[in-house]
XYZ file of C-alpha atoms in Angstrom:
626
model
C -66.728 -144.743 60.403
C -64.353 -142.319 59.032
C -65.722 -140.296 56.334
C -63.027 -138.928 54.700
C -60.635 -135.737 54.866
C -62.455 -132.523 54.256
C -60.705 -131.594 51.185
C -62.396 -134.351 49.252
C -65.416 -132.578 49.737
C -67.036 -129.535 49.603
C -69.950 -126.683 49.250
C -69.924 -124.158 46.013
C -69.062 -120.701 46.630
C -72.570 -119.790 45.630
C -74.693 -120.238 48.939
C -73.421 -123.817 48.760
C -76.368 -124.401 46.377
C -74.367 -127.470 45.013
C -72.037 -130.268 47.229
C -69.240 -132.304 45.425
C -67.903 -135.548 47.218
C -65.405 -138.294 46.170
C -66.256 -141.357 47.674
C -63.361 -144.325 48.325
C -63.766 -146.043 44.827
C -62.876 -142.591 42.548
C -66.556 -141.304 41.714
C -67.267 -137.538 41.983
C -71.368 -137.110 42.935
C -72.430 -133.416 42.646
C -75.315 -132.862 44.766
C -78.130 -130.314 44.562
C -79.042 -129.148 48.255
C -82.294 -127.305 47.885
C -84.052 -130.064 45.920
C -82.058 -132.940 47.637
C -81.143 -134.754 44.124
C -77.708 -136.246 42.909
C -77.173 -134.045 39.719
C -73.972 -135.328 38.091
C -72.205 -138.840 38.509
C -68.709 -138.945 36.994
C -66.151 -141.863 37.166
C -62.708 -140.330 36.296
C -60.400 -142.843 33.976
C -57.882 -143.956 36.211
C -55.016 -144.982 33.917
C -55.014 -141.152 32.762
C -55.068 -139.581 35.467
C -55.504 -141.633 38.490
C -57.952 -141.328 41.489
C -59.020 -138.242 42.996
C -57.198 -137.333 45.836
C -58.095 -133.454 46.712
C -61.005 -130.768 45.052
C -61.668 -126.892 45.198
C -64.198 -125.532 43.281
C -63.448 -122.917 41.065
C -64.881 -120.027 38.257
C -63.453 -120.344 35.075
C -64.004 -118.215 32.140
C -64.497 -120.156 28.955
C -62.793 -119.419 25.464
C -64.249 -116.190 23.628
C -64.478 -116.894 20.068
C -64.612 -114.183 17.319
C -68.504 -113.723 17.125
C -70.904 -110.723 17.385
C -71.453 -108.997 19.864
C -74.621 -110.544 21.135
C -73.076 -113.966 20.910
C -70.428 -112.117 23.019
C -72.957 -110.727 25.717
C -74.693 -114.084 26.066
C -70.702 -115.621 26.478
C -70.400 -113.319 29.082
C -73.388 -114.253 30.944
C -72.333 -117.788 30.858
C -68.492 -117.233 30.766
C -67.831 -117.734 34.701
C -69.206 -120.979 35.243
C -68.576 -123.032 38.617
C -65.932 -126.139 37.709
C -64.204 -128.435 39.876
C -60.663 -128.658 40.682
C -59.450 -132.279 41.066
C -56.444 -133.089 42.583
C -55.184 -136.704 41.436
C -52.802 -139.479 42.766
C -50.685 -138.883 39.662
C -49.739 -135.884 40.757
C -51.514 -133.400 38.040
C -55.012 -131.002 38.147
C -57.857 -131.592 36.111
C -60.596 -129.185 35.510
C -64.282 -130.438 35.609
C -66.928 -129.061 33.843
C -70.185 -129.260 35.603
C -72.106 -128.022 32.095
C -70.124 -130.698 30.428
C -70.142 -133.232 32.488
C -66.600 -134.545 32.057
C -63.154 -133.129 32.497
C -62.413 -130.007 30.164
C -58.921 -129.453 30.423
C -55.601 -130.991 32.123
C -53.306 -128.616 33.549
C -50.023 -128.976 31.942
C -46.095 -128.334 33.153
C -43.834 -129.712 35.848
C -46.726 -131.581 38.253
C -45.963 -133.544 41.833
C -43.903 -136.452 41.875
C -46.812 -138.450 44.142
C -50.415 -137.798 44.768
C -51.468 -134.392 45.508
C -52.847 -134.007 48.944
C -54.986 -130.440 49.034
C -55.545 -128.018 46.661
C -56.945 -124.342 47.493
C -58.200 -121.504 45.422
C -56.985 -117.525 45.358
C -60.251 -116.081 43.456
C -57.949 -114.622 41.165
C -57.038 -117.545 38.532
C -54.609 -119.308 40.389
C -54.550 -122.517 42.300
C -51.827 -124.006 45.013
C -51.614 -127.921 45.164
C -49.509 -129.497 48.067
C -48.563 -132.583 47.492
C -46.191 -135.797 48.896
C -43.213 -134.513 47.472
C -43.110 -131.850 49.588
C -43.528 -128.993 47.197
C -45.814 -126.200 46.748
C -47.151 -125.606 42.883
C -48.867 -122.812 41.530
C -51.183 -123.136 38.675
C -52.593 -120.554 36.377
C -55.834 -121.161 35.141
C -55.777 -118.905 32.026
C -52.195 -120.109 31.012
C -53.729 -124.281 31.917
C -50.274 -124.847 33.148
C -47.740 -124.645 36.478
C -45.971 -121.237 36.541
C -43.851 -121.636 40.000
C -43.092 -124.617 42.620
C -41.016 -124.437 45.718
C -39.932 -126.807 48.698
C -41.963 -126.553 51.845
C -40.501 -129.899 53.759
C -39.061 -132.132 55.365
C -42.781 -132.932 57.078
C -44.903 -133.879 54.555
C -47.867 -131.342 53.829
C -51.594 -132.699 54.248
C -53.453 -128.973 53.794
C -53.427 -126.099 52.731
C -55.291 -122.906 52.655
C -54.928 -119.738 50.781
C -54.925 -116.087 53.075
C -55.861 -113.337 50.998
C -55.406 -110.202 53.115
C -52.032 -111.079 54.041
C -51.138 -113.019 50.450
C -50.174 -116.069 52.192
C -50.341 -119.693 52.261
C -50.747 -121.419 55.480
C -49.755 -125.142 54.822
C -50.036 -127.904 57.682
C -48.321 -130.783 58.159
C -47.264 -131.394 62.459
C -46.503 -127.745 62.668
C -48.141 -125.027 60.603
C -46.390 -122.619 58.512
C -47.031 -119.337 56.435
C -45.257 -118.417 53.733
C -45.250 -115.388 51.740
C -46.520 -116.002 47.574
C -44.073 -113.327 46.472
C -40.961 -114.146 48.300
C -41.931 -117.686 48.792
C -39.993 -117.837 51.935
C -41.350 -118.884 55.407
C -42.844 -116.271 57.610
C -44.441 -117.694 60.517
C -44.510 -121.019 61.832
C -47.110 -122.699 64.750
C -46.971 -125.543 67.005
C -49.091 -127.316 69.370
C -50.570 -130.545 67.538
C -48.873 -133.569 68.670
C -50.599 -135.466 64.773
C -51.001 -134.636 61.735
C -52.716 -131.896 60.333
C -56.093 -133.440 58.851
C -58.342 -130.057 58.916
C -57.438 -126.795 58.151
C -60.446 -123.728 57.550
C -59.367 -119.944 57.591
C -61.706 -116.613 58.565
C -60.962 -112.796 57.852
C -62.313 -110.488 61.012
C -63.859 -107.080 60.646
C -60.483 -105.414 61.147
C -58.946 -107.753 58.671
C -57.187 -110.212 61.263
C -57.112 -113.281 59.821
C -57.214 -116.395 61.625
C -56.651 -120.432 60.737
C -58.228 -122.997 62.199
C -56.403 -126.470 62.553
C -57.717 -129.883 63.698
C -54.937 -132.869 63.963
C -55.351 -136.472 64.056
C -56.062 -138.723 67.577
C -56.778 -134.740 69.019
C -59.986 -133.714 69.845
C -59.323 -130.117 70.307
C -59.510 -127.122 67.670
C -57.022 -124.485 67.541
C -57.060 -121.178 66.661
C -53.983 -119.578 64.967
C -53.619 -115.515 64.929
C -51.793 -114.628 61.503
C -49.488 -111.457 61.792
C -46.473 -112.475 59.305
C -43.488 -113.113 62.167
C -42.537 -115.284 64.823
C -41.786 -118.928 65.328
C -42.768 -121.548 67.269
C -46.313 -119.361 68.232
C -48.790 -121.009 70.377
C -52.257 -120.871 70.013
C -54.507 -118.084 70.565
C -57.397 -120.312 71.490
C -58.573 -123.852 71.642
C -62.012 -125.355 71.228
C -63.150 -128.594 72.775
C -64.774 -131.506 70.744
C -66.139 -135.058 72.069
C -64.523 -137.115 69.127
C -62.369 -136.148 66.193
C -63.412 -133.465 63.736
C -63.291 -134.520 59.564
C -65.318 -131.184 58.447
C -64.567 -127.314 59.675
C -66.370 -124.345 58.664
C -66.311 -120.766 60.203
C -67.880 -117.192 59.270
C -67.677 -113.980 61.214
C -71.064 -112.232 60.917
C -71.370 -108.453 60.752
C -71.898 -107.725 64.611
C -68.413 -109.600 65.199
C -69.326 -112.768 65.970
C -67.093 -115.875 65.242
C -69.411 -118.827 64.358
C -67.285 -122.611 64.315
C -68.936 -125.494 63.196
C -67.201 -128.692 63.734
C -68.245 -132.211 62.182
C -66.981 -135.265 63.947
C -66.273 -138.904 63.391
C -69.183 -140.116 65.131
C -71.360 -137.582 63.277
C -72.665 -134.616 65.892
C -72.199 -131.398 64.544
C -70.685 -129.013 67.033
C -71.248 -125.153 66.835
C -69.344 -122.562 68.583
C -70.114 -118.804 69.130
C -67.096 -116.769 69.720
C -66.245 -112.978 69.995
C -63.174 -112.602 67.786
C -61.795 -109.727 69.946
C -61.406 -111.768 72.719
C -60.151 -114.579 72.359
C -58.171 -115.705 74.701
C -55.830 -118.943 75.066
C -56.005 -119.882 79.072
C -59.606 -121.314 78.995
C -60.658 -123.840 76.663
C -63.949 -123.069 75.001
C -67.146 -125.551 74.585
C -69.657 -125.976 71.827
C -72.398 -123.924 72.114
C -74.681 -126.224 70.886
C -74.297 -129.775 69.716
C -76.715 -131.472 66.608
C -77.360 -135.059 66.897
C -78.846 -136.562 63.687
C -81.406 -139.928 64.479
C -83.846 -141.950 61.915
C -87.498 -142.432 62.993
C -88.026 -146.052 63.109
C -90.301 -147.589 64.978
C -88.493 -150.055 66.786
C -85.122 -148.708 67.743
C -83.551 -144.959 67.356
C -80.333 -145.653 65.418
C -77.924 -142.274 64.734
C -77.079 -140.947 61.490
C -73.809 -139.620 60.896
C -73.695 -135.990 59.859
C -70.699 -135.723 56.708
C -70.647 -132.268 56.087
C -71.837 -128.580 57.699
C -72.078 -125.049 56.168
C -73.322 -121.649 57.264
C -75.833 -120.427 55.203
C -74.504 -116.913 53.673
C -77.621 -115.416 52.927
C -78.521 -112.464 54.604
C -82.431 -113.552 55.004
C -81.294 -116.956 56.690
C -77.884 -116.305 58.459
C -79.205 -117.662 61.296
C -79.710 -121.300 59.771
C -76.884 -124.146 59.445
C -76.442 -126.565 56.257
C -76.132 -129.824 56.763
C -75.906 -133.029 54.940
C -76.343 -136.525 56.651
C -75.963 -140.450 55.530
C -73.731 -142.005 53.116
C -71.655 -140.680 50.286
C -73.661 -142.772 47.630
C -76.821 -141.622 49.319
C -76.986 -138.195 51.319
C -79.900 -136.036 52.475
C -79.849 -131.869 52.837
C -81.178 -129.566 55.267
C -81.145 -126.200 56.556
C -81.817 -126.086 60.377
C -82.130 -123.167 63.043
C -80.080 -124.602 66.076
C -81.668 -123.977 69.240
C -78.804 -122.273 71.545
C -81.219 -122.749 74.737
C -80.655 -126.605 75.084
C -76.699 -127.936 74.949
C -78.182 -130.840 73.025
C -80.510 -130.630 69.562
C -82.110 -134.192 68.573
C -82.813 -133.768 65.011
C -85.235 -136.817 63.882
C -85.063 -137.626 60.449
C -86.070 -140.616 57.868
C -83.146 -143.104 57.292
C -82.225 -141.764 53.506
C -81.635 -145.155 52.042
C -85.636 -145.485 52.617
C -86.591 -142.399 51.042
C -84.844 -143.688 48.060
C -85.976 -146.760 48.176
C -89.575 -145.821 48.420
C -88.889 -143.237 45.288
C -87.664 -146.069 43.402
C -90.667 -147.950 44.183
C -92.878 -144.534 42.836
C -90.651 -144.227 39.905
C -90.968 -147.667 38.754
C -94.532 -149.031 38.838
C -94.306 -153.199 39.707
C -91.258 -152.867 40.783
C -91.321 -154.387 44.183
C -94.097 -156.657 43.236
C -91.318 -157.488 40.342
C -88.535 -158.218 42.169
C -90.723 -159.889 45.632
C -88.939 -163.263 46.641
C -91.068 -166.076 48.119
C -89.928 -168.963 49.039
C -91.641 -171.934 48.803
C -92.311 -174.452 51.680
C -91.095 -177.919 51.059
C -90.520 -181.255 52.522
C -86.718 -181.676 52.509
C -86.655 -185.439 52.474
C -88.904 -185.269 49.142
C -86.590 -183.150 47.415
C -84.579 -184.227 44.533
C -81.515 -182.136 43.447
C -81.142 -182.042 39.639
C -77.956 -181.732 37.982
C -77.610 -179.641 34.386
C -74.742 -182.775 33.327
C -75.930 -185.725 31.910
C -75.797 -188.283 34.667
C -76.195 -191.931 33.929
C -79.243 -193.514 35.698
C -76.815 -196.838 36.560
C -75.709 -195.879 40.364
C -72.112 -196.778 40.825
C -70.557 -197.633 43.881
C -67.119 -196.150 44.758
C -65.246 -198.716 47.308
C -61.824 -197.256 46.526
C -61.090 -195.798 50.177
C -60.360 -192.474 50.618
C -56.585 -193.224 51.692
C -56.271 -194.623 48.285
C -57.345 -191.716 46.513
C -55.347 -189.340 48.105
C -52.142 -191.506 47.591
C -52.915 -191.256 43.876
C -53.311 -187.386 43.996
C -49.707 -187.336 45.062
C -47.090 -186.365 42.466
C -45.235 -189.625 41.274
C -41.907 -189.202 40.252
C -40.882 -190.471 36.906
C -37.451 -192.792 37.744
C -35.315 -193.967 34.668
C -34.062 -197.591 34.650
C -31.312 -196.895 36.864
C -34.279 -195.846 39.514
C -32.817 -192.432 38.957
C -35.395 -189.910 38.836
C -35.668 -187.425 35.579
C -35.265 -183.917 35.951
C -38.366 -182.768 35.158
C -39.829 -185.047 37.910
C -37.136 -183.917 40.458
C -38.778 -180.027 39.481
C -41.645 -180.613 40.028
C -40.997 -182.919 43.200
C -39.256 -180.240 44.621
C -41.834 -177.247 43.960
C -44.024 -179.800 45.725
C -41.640 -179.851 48.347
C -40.992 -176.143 48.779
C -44.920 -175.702 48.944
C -45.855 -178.130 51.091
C -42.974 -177.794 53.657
C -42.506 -181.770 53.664
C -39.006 -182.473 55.051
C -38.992 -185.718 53.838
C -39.054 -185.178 50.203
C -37.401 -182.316 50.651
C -33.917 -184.290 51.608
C -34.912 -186.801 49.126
C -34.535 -184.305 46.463
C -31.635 -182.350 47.467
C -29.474 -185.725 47.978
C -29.010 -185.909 44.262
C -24.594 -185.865 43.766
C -25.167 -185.399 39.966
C -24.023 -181.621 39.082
C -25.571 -181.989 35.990
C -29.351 -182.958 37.158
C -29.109 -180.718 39.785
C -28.294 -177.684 37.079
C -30.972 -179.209 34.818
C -33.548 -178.669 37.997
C -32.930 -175.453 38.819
C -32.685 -174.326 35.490
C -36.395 -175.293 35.291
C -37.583 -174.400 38.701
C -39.906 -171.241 38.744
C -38.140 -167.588 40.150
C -40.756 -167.365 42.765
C -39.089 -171.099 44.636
C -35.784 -169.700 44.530
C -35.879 -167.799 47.758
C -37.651 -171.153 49.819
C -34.845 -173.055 48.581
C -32.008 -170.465 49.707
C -33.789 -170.818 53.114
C -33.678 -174.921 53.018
C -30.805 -174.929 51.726
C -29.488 -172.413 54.944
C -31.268 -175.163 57.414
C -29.480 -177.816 55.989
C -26.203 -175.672 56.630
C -26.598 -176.583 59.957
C -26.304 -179.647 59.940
C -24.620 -183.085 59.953
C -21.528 -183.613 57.216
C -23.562 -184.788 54.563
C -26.412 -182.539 54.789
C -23.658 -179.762 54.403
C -22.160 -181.125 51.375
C -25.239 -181.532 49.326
C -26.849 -177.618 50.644
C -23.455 -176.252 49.486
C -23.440 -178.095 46.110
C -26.910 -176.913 45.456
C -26.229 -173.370 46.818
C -23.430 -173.091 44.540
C -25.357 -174.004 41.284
C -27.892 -172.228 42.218
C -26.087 -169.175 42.800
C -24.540 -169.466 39.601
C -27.778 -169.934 37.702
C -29.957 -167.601 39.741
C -28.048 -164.479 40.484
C -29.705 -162.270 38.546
C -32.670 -163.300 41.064
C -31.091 -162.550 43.866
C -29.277 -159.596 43.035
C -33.028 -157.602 42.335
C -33.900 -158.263 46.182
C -33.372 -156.017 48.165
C -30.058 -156.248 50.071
C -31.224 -156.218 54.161
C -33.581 -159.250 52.636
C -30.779 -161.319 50.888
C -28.655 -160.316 53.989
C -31.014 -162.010 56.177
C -31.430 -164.709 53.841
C -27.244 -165.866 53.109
C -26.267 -164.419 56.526
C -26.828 -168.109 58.084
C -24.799 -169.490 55.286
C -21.818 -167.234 55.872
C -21.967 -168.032 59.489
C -21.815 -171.520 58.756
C -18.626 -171.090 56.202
C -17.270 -169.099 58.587
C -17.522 -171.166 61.768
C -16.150 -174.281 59.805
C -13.248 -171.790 58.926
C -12.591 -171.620 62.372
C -12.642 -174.833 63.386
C -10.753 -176.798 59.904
C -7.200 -176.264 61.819
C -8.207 -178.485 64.696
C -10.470 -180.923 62.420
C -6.938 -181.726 60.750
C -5.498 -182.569 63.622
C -8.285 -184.593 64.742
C -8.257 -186.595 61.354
C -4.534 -186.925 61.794
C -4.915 -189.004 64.821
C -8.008 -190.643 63.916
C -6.327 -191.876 60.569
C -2.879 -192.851 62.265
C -4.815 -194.928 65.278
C -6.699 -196.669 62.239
C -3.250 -197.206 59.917
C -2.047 -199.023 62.980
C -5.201 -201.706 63.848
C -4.769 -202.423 60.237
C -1.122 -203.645 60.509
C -1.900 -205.265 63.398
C -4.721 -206.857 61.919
C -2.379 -207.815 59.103
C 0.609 -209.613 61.016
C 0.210 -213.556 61.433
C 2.008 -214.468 63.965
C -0.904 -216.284 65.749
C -3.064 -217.815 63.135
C -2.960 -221.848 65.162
C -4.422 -220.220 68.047
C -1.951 -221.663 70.485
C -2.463 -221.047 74.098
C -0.064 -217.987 75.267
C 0.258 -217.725 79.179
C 1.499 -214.784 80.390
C 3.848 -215.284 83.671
C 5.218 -212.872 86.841
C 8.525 -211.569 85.124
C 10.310 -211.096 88.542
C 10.105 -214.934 88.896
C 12.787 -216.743 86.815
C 11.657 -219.248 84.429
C 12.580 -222.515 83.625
C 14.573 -221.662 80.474
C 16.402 -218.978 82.745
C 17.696 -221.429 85.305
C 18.500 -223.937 82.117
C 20.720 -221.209 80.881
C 22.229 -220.508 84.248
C 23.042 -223.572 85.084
C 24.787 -224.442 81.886
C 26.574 -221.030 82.054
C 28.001 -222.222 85.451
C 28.879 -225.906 83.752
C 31.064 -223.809 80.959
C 32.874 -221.481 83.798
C 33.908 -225.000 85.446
C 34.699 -227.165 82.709
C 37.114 -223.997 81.660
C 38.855 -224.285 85.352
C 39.384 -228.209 84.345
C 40.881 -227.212 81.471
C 43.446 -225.058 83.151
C 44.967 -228.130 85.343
C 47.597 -230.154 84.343
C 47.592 -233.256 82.667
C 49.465 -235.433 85.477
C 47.202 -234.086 88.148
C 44.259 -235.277 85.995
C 45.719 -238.504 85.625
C 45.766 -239.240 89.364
C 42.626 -238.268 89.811
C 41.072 -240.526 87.471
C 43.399 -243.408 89.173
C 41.898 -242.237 92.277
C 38.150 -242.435 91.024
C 38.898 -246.111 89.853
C 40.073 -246.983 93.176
C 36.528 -245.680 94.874
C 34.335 -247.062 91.845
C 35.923 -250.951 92.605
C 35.426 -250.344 96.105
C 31.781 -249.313 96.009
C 31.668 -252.168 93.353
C 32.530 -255.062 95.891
C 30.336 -253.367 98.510
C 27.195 -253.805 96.531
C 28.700 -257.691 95.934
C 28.592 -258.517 99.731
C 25.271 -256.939 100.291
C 24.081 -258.913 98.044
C 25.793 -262.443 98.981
C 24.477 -261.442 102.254
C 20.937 -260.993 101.238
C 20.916 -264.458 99.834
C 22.353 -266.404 103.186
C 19.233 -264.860 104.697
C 16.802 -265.857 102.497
């Protein structure tokens, strides 16, 4: 519901006989207030000179020619006309005519380096812009250029308001501060608004005190500031109360003393105050007065319309009454109202204006409703045949390809070569598919291509805006197994190579973020290569050695091996022994002598007869028996 900053609106210095309003989309409306019409439409050419941003309305004197002098005296009649000072984004001021009906001049010198945020007017040919930069610039209106700037930061000023007993600018931004034209130096600073400045109005007393009045944002208060050219860090000297937050300020001291503050607010009640300037004082916060609440008259329900701007009447025969404009910015509605200070609470009921324009549309234009009167007719839906502007043949055809099917041939077929290699343009376009869509799958199957020379050929052809989805696959596939990490560095390092320009322009906490995973992962495997040596070391010696055993034949008949205790002797063993033993006695033999061998082979014949007639007579005997 917000409306708008006040300084992108405003009454004419004239009895505000004429408002001027910039709505969001650029257009300046000048209104008429006393007959309630929209006088002048403009729509400023943006490439030139950008929206505006801030206005101030302004008397300029036009060119005198060399003519006579009743020429002269009628150019003097109509010399100071009322024109509009337009603040735009571009950072330069613009002059509009309201007898022309278009921008008469462009203020020329050193402008704002951004859009210029509030403009004010001395009555003396010079204007003071504020604007994103920081600075202040001063603008003569008879030279139509920028005679002086100076710095006024580090906060960024949103208004700013010209003093003209003191000759001082009070600027706002989250503190206020004065500073002197001449000297241009800082003279008083105020602080108490915890937002932005988004309001600032000033009023001269009797006794020439001046006084600024400051709303901030999220703050429903209004302060009062006393200007006397010294200090710091000043509090205020009073503070008004609002329901909601203010968007419009206005304020007049009348000749008895009397401090009047109007207040407009976002949800569109005017507020008015009625002060005594002399004392003011900053321990008790002060109410409204009186509050105006704007409703339409229907019949049905009482909806509210929001109030956009207020203004005391300066004419001495109706000082007593308010101006007030209420609706929309495309279509607003003026009045002058006596407030009633006896009730807290003054229900104003007014006609919605979008139907008093519509109904003096209607009177303008004869027919015109009757024209442009809709009725629809009533038909049978299941009698209603839809006609199509394309010739369609009258044969019906019958579609039995399944939807499955024809979503399978929507799919991007790669073109594969006879090899069943897929071409490079295929393998571009098969992986913008894949960078789109997010698919995993055809993802990997594209970025497990080995060739260096397709791979170039690809990303040579891929669009700028895929590189920076593929730097972030290609960091995801960092992370994983052996293989996935070779082919995400081989493509990472052809496409760094072909792409840096690309990602050198981003900014550098982005590509941080973006090749910080990949450095990770280079550095971690750093780390870790020492003991991945070792490991393959091992791994390749254990394998060298099941080869050669693999490779020996020493068992290729399959015979039966059987493997026995080794702490019992075997059969072979006692073999050996035993013929070890023979040796050691036949070597004792050898050492007798020859004579004592010969008896004892005499003696051995001797037993061998004997045990040879033995075995006769057993057997002779064996024979009697039988």
């Amino acid at each position: 519901m917000s409306l708008g900053k006040k300084h992108v609106l405003g009454f004419s210095p004239n009895g505000g006989q004429l408002f001027a309003s910039v709505d969001e989309q650029g257009v300046l409306r000048i209104w008429n207030t006393e007959t309630n019409t929209l006088n002048q439409e403009f729509t400023p050419n943006l490439q030139v000179s950008g929206s505006c941003t801030a206005l101030t309305w302004v008397s300029v004197a036009g060119p005198r020619p060399k003519k006579s002098r009743k020429s002269l005296q009628a150019q003097d009649a109509a010399g100071d006309q009322l024109h509009i000072a337009l603040g735009t984004f571009k950072g330069s001021v613009v002059i509009y005519s309201l007898a022309e009906g278009k921008i008469s001049r462009t203020l020329s010198g050193d402008s704002h380096d951004g859009p210029v945020t509030s403009i004010t007017y001395d009555n003396a040919g010079h204007l003071y812009t504020v604007g994103a930069d920081c600075r202040v610039v001063v603008w003569s209106l008879t030279e139509e250029r920028s005679v002086a700037e100076w710095q006024v930061g580090p906060e960024k000023p949103q208004n700013i308001v010209y003093l003209q007993k003191s000759g001082t600018l009070a600027i706002g931004s989250r503190q206020l501060k004065v500073y002197d034209i001449k000297t241009k130096e800082l003279v008083e600073t105020f602080t108490g608004h915890s937002g932005e400045i988004n309001t600032i109005s000033s009023v001269a007393s009797t006794d020439d005190t001046e006084f600024v009045l400051t709303t901030a944002k999220m703050e429903r208060v209004i302060c009062f500031w006393k200007i006397d050219k010294k200090g710091k860090n000043k509090a205020s000297a009073c503070t008004l109360l609002m329901e909601d937050l203010a968007y419009c300020l206005t304020s007049e001291v009348r000749d008895d003393g009397q401090l009047r503050v109007a207040s407009v607010t976002r949800n569109g009640i005017i507020h008015i105050y009625l002060l005594n300037v002399n004392s003011l004082s900053a321990e008790k916060f002060v109410k409204p007065k009186v509050s105006l609440q704007i409703v339409s008259d229907g019949a049905e329900t009482v909806e509210p319309l929001l109030a956009v701007a207020a203004h005391f009447v300066t004419d001495s025969n109706r000082s007593h009454e308010i101006l007030f404009g209420y609706g929309s910015r495309q279509q607003l509605q003026f009045e002058r109202f006596t407030p009633n200070y006896g009730e807290k609470l003054n229900v104003i009921v007014r006609a919605d204006p979008k139907k008093l324009y519509a109904k003096k549309k209607g009177k303008d234009q004869p027919g015109y409703q009757a024209a442009t009167k809709v009725q629809k007719p009533i038909v049978n839906q299941k009698n209603v045949e839809y006609n199509s502007a394309l010739p369609i043949s009258q044969k019906k055809v019958q579609n039995e390809v399944p939807m499955e099917a024809r979503l399978e041939h929507l799919k991007i077929q790669g073109t594969k070569l006879s090899g069943g290699k897929l071409l490079t343009q295929s393998k571009t376009q098969l992986l913008m598919q894949a960078l789109h869509s997010k698919d995993q799958a055809m993802i990997q199957a594209v970025l497990s291509t080995e060739n260096p020379e397709t791979i170039q050929l690809t990303l040579d052809r891929l669009p700028l805006d895929y590189v920076s989805p593929l730097v972030n696959e290609l960091s995801i596939l960092l992370q994983g197994k052996h293989a996935s990490v070779r082919s995400a560095l081989r493509w990472l390092h052809i496409l760094a190579s072909t792409h840096t320009s690309v990602l050198m322009s981003e900014d550098k906490e982005a590509l941080r973020e973006k090749l910080g995973v990949c450095l990770g992962v280079a550095e971690q495997r750093m780390h870790c290569l020492s003991e991945a040596l070792q490991i393959t070391g091992r791994v390749n010696l254990i394998i060298s050695q099941m080869k050669r055993n693999a490779d020996n034949h020493l068992n290729d008949n399959k015979a039966l091996i059987l493997d026995e205790d080794p702490d019992e002797p075997t059969p072979e063993a006692e073999d050996t022994l035993f013929a070890e033993n023979n040796w050691s006695d036949l070597e004792e033999d050898q050492a007798v002598s020859p004579k004592s061998i010969l008896e004892d082979e005499l003696v051995a014949d001797d037993d061998l007869a004997t045990d040879d007639g033995n075995a006769d007579a057993d057997t002779d005997s064996d024979v009697s028996m039988d």
